[in-house]
């Protein structure tokens, strides 16, 4: 332990050694927050705390795995196994596995301990069933959008009933009915969804004192990483587990340590709220606050750039970080001609300058950007791994559209036909497909052969025949345009005419938008594609895609570049980092820029940029393209504003000399592919690792076009504007920090004004108090009493009949039929309900 402590600075040591009470470590990127958590756990164990008593929460499974590995090295695997180290979902899953049977929801629902967790596919089916039952149209109430709405409500701890009481307009009221039905279906299946894991655990702990006491007793030391990205239910969970309504005096011998950085809060779109961490000291009155100021990760050039970027955010608490890792090299900023030129610049830099691929990451804002980068990496034989996502050609939407293209190329490709016959939905069910398949099997022909002559078979109903004939007509219509349109136009036509795009647009979720971006990228691939035989574009294109997918099947390698979105990069670090696609509209993303966006959205994008920059230890490259393809058309985005926020003296800025690399890129890619083809025909060099040498390195015009150096334009230099002092760097930092501290309290106050979390908590407190009043008094004056069959008037839904009385403990609710408005479950505490 002595050794471990020696490796920490004084503030870190303090955070590790403080064994009691609430502790908040608020510090910038790379200051050792995660290291403090890990060392703190070791110290607790070494000083006699039983590992059973320790609960550590990380943001991702990957982070949990890494933390366990690190701890195992220090205190042994057996000891680590006794602790609970995992994400909020893991932890809740474990609690529910033991205790879900001890929970009953206010409207009387109960689950048994063999509950199953429904994933997205399962919940999607349930929502579709609910829509059918309620006679609502899937096109108007897109299942994924409904799921996102329900999920959002759950992250704010709104159950179906609470949601229905807030539903003002017609649409939201219908959604509340779907929500109610969805919950019923889950229960019938003894199932819960991902959001329920948190919600049910929090509800279980808040309603069942015995269970709450059990876990409170068990976990006397709780640690949470990345606390700036917690949401309301996660916050409540920690509150129950740690304080359990006790006073500081009663909490002696226990500890809660949370660490975070407000500047790295990047998940507000998933319900996270950094105001929770800002509020921490108010919630836990005797919190000890520790700020870490030394960054151990990055050289000062990188850190100064990160600091210069984040100061442009208005809503933040100022802090500063200094590095003692030396100045390091300048940040290289490269203006590419287009996305392939950008990708080749990145790959070329990796080939020439990166010796350990595991210490190199390429980060981007949106998933669709990975395509050009993947292609360049593949063609240069550099292994890569994707974190938190699928490789481009493995993504569902890409596979679906490729299946359409394959089918249009060869209608007898029954595998492709099966994949998309009901995608998007055409009400052609599995049983119909099976029937077609059986028939095709017995007649020894393709599925399409059957569909083409469907009217000749008696085994199908008229409506099924019609649907299948329409599907054939669709294929014919697509086919007709194959030669009329240019190839990229044709791919875009398929995406649109099949209804695929419309379905995604109707979904209107974060995920569906990302899928649309990927499809857009597929059209760009088609545009970039130059066939050898103009009469067989589609065939050649499909052959190339098949080869890319094949080339891509890299054996698990220990030496690979990491590709991921900026969101997935939180908490990680690499020697060399590339940030690609720094253009207005891409990063910051267009959704943060439009007329309807809020200033907070842009600030969140800037925090994401701060996260990206601070992932780099030694060297940072940033790239942007002058033009880019969108749906096969060229668009020109200006360079990202974040580039202007980096002081010029920290950067080396280069531009491509103007020659487009697209043609050369294609030919290089072709060379790679055909080289592989010939390799495969004889000796197969399956390895795809760096330097396998089956592709010639970039040379000639490609290299020349990416190496012109530009003199910096002295248009903007924030450092120049700062007053000159005679202080040393460290002294200047201390002075600045002191000045910042004076403003901090004011700032936090301002940020917390109108704090929605606070409001929600107050609302919840009121609700709990009301519920407690009912529990404690059997003759509640507020509870409304009705009999089955009573005619009642509801303040919002109008006149209805009490159909059922549901009682659980001392709480009671009525299932009331409001005719056209549907059936609602109304709590007996609802005051605006009268006999009529
Ligand atoms: P982030 O905000 O990005 O999650 P963090 O604050 O959690 O960053 P860590 O990942 O814990 O920072 O630490 C950053 C790097 O600095 C790690 O490589 C870690 O090992 C190293 N480090 C932390 N503290 C020290 C120290 N006192 N001496 C040497 N290296 C340290
Ligand atoms: Mg960390």
PDB file of N, CA and C and ligand atoms in Angstrom, residues 6-9 12 27-36 70 225-226 228 259-261 264 292 294-297 569-573 611 614-615 617, ligand 1:
ATOM      1  N   UNK A   6       2.583   6.133  -2.612  1.00  0.00           N
ATOM      2  CA  UNK A   6       3.711   6.960  -3.042  1.00  0.00           C
ATOM      3  C   UNK A   6       3.512   7.468  -4.467  1.00  0.00           C
ATOM      4  N   UNK A   7       2.801   6.671  -5.247  1.00  0.00           N
ATOM      5  CA  UNK A   7       2.626   7.068  -6.651  1.00  0.00           C
ATOM      6  C   UNK A   7       1.524   8.123  -6.828  1.00  0.00           C
ATOM      7  N   UNK A   8       0.930   8.559  -5.722  1.00  0.00           N
ATOM      8  CA  UNK A   8      -0.165   9.539  -5.846  1.00  0.00           C
ATOM      9  C   UNK A   8       0.278  10.917  -5.375  1.00  0.00           C
ATOM     10  N   UNK A   9      -0.378  11.953  -5.864  1.00  0.00           N
ATOM     11  CA  UNK A   9      -0.093  13.278  -5.323  1.00  0.00           C
ATOM     12  C   UNK A   9      -0.891  13.491  -4.030  1.00  0.00           C
ATOM     13  N   UNK A  12      -4.723  13.415  -4.247  1.00  0.00           N
ATOM     14  CA  UNK A  12      -5.193  12.043  -4.556  1.00  0.00           C
ATOM     15  C   UNK A  12      -5.122  11.175  -3.309  1.00  0.00           C
ATOM     16  N   UNK A  27     -12.941  16.843 -10.847  1.00  0.00           N
ATOM     17  CA  UNK A  27     -11.670  17.179 -11.484  1.00  0.00           C
ATOM     18  C   UNK A  27     -11.697  16.894 -12.968  1.00  0.00           C
ATOM     19  N   UNK A  28     -10.808  17.557 -13.663  1.00  0.00           N
ATOM     20  CA  UNK A  28     -10.763  17.462 -15.130  1.00  0.00           C
ATOM     21  C   UNK A  28     -10.262  16.120 -15.627  1.00  0.00           C
ATOM     22  N   UNK A  29     -10.229  16.012 -16.944  1.00  0.00           N
ATOM     23  CA  UNK A  29      -9.840  14.765 -17.591  1.00  0.00           C
ATOM     24  C   UNK A  29      -8.404  14.395 -17.269  1.00  0.00           C
ATOM     25  N   UNK A  30      -8.169  13.107 -17.090  1.00  0.00           N
ATOM     26  CA  UNK A  30      -6.805  12.613 -16.923  1.00  0.00           C
ATOM     27  C   UNK A  30      -6.144  12.995 -15.609  1.00  0.00           C
ATOM     28  N   UNK A  31      -6.949  13.445 -14.645  1.00  0.00           N
ATOM     29  CA  UNK A  31      -6.355  13.878 -13.379  1.00  0.00           C
ATOM     30  C   UNK A  31      -6.265  12.721 -12.384  1.00  0.00           C
ATOM     31  N   UNK A  32      -6.677  11.548 -12.813  1.00  0.00           N
ATOM     32  CA  UNK A  32      -6.522  10.375 -11.955  1.00  0.00           C
ATOM     33  C   UNK A  32      -7.748  10.037 -11.129  1.00  0.00           C
ATOM     34  N   UNK A  33      -8.919  10.456 -11.568  1.00  0.00           N
ATOM     35  CA  UNK A  33     -10.133  10.164 -10.793  1.00  0.00           C
ATOM     36  C   UNK A  33     -10.379   8.652 -10.719  1.00  0.00           C
ATOM     37  N   UNK A  34     -10.293   7.996 -11.866  1.00  0.00           N
ATOM     38  CA  UNK A  34     -10.534   6.557 -11.874  1.00  0.00           C
ATOM     39  C   UNK A  34      -9.443   5.841 -11.084  1.00  0.00           C
ATOM     40  N   UNK A  35      -8.224   6.348 -11.215  1.00  0.00           N
ATOM     41  CA  UNK A  35      -7.122   5.757 -10.450  1.00  0.00           C
ATOM     42  C   UNK A  35      -7.376   5.902  -8.948  1.00  0.00           C
ATOM     43  N   UNK A  36      -7.900   7.059  -8.542  1.00  0.00           N
ATOM     44  CA  UNK A  36      -8.217   7.262  -7.126  1.00  0.00           C
ATOM     45  C   UNK A  36      -9.244   6.225  -6.665  1.00  0.00           C
ATOM     46  N   UNK A  70      -7.536  -4.656 -12.884  1.00  0.00           N
ATOM     47  CA  UNK A  70      -6.519  -3.893 -12.166  1.00  0.00           C
ATOM     48  C   UNK A  70      -6.511  -4.264 -10.680  1.00  0.00           C
ATOM     49  N   UNK A 225     -17.943   6.046 -10.421  1.00  0.00           N
ATOM     50  CA  UNK A 225     -17.121   6.757 -11.421  1.00  0.00           C
ATOM     51  C   UNK A 225     -18.060   7.497 -12.386  1.00  0.00           C
ATOM     52  N   UNK A 226     -17.560   8.508 -13.075  1.00  0.00           N
ATOM     53  CA  UNK A 226     -18.322   9.245 -14.108  1.00  0.00           C
ATOM     54  C   UNK A 226     -19.672   9.719 -13.573  1.00  0.00           C
ATOM     55  N   UNK A 228     -20.917  12.507 -13.309  1.00  0.00           N
ATOM     56  CA  UNK A 228     -21.581  13.609 -14.037  1.00  0.00           C
ATOM     57  C   UNK A 228     -22.626  13.100 -15.012  1.00  0.00           C
ATOM     58  N   UNK A 259     -16.865  10.406  -8.202  1.00  0.00           N
ATOM     59  CA  UNK A 259     -15.892  11.215  -8.945  1.00  0.00           C
ATOM     60  C   UNK A 259     -16.484  11.578 -10.305  1.00  0.00           C
ATOM     61  N   UNK A 260     -16.131  12.748 -10.783  1.00  0.00           N
ATOM     62  CA  UNK A 260     -16.670  13.155 -12.077  1.00  0.00           C
ATOM     63  C   UNK A 260     -16.112  14.488 -12.538  1.00  0.00           C
ATOM     64  N   UNK A 261     -16.521  14.840 -13.748  1.00  0.00           N
ATOM     65  CA  UNK A 261     -16.053  16.076 -14.355  1.00  0.00           C
ATOM     66  C   UNK A 261     -17.223  16.644 -15.155  1.00  0.00           C
ATOM     67  N   UNK A 264     -17.279  16.777 -18.827  1.00  0.00           N
ATOM     68  CA  UNK A 264     -17.364  15.551 -19.623  1.00  0.00           C
ATOM     69  C   UNK A 264     -18.753  14.928 -19.584  1.00  0.00           C
ATOM     70  N   UNK A 292      -8.764  17.825  -8.105  1.00  0.00           N
ATOM     71  CA  UNK A 292      -7.439  17.401  -8.561  1.00  0.00           C
ATOM     72  C   UNK A 292      -7.033  18.333  -9.701  1.00  0.00           C
ATOM     73  N   UNK A 294      -3.717  18.248 -11.301  1.00  0.00           N
ATOM     74  CA  UNK A 294      -2.626  17.824 -12.171  1.00  0.00           C
ATOM     75  C   UNK A 294      -3.111  16.754 -13.144  1.00  0.00           C
ATOM     76  N   UNK A 295      -2.807  16.975 -14.388  1.00  0.00           N
ATOM     77  CA  UNK A 295      -3.180  15.981 -15.397  1.00  0.00           C
ATOM     78  C   UNK A 295      -1.967  15.106 -15.677  1.00  0.00           C
ATOM     79  N   UNK A 296      -2.176  13.813 -15.578  1.00  0.00           N
ATOM     80  CA  UNK A 296      -1.057  12.875 -15.776  1.00  0.00           C
ATOM     81  C   UNK A 296      -1.102  12.235 -17.159  1.00  0.00           C
ATOM     82  N   UNK A 297      -2.098  12.587 -17.923  1.00  0.00           N
ATOM     83  CA  UNK A 297      -2.287  11.874 -19.181  1.00  0.00           C
ATOM     84  C   UNK A 297      -1.605  12.539 -20.365  1.00  0.00           C
ATOM     85  N   UNK A 569     -15.734   6.840 -26.207  1.00  0.00           N
ATOM     86  CA  UNK A 569     -14.320   6.971 -25.819  1.00  0.00           C
ATOM     87  C   UNK A 569     -14.134   7.472 -24.391  1.00  0.00           C
ATOM     88  N   UNK A 570     -15.235   7.773 -23.736  1.00  0.00           N
ATOM     89  CA  UNK A 570     -15.151   8.337 -22.392  1.00  0.00           C
ATOM     90  C   UNK A 570     -14.322   7.461 -21.457  1.00  0.00           C
ATOM     91  N   UNK A 571     -13.435   8.088 -20.706  1.00  0.00           N
ATOM     92  CA  UNK A 571     -12.658   7.352 -19.705  1.00  0.00           C
ATOM     93  C   UNK A 571     -11.425   6.659 -20.256  1.00  0.00           C
ATOM     94  N   UNK A 572     -11.312   6.549 -21.612  1.00  0.00           N
ATOM     95  CA  UNK A 572     -10.177   5.810 -22.194  1.00  0.00           C
ATOM     96  C   UNK A 572      -9.013   6.755 -22.521  1.00  0.00           C
ATOM     97  N   UNK A 573      -7.845   6.169 -22.808  1.00  0.00           N
ATOM     98  CA  UNK A 573      -6.693   6.992 -23.201  1.00  0.00           C
ATOM     99  C   UNK A 573      -5.810   6.240 -24.185  1.00  0.00           C
ATOM    100  N   UNK A 611     -13.843  15.885 -24.406  1.00  0.00           N
ATOM    101  CA  UNK A 611     -13.588  14.465 -24.124  1.00  0.00           C
ATOM    102  C   UNK A 611     -12.636  13.905 -25.182  1.00  0.00           C
ATOM    103  N   UNK A 614      -8.972  15.188 -24.909  1.00  0.00           N
ATOM    104  CA  UNK A 614      -8.268  14.721 -23.708  1.00  0.00           C
ATOM    105  C   UNK A 614      -8.063  13.206 -23.662  1.00  0.00           C
ATOM    106  N   UNK A 615      -8.430  12.501 -24.731  1.00  0.00           N
ATOM    107  CA  UNK A 615      -8.108  11.068 -24.775  1.00  0.00           C
ATOM    108  C   UNK A 615      -6.649  10.860 -25.172  1.00  0.00           C
ATOM    109  N   UNK A 617      -2.623  11.091 -25.258  1.00  0.00           N
ATOM    110  CA  UNK A 617      -1.517  11.293 -24.312  1.00  0.00           C
ATOM    111  C   UNK A 617      -0.415  12.128 -24.968  1.00  0.00           C
TER     112      UNK A 617
HETATM  113  P1  LIG B   1     -11.073  10.807 -17.273  1.00  0.00           P
HETATM  114  O1  LIG B   1     -11.675  12.081 -16.799  1.00  0.00           O
HETATM  115  O2  LIG B   1     -10.711  10.870 -18.698  1.00  0.00           O
HETATM  116  O3  LIG B   1     -11.892   9.617 -16.892  1.00  0.00           O
HETATM  117  P2  LIG B   1      -9.414  10.310 -14.992  1.00  0.00           P
HETATM  118  O4  LIG B   1      -9.434  11.542 -14.170  1.00  0.00           O
HETATM  119  O5  LIG B   1     -10.249   9.210 -14.561  1.00  0.00           O
HETATM  120  O6  LIG B   1      -9.675  10.685 -16.509  1.00  0.00           O
HETATM  121  P3  LIG B   1      -7.315   8.361 -14.939  1.00  0.00           P
HETATM  122  O7  LIG B   1      -7.746   7.599 -16.126  1.00  0.00           O
HETATM  123  O8  LIG B   1      -7.546   7.812 -13.600  1.00  0.00           O
HETATM  124  O9  LIG B   1      -7.907   9.855 -15.041  1.00  0.00           O
HETATM  125  O10 LIG B   1      -5.781   8.718 -15.046  1.00  0.00           O
HETATM  126  C1  LIG B   1      -5.208   9.217 -16.234  1.00  0.00           C
HETATM  127  C2  LIG B   1      -3.813   8.643 -16.413  1.00  0.00           C
HETATM  128  O11 LIG B   1      -2.943   9.226 -15.469  1.00  0.00           O
HETATM  129  C3  LIG B   1      -3.736   7.148 -16.211  1.00  0.00           C
HETATM  130  O12 LIG B   1      -2.829   6.618 -17.124  1.00  0.00           O
HETATM  131  C4  LIG B   1      -3.241   7.023 -14.797  1.00  0.00           C
HETATM  132  O13 LIG B   1      -2.572   5.822 -14.584  1.00  0.00           O
HETATM  133  C5  LIG B   1      -2.303   8.210 -14.697  1.00  0.00           C
HETATM  134  N1  LIG B   1      -2.139   8.745 -13.322  1.00  0.00           N
HETATM  135  C6  LIG B   1      -3.113   9.165 -12.499  1.00  0.00           C
HETATM  136  N2  LIG B   1      -2.568   9.612 -11.335  1.00  0.00           N
HETATM  137  C7  LIG B   1      -1.250   9.473 -11.438  1.00  0.00           C
HETATM  138  C8  LIG B   1      -0.142   9.764 -10.576  1.00  0.00           C
HETATM  139  N3  LIG B   1      -0.312  10.289  -9.384  1.00  0.00           N
HETATM  140  N4  LIG B   1       1.087   9.487 -11.032  1.00  0.00           N
HETATM  141  C9  LIG B   1       1.274   8.963 -12.260  1.00  0.00           C
HETATM  142  N5  LIG B   1       0.284   8.664 -13.120  1.00  0.00           N
HETATM  143  C10 LIG B   1      -0.963   8.916 -12.714  1.00  0.00           C
END
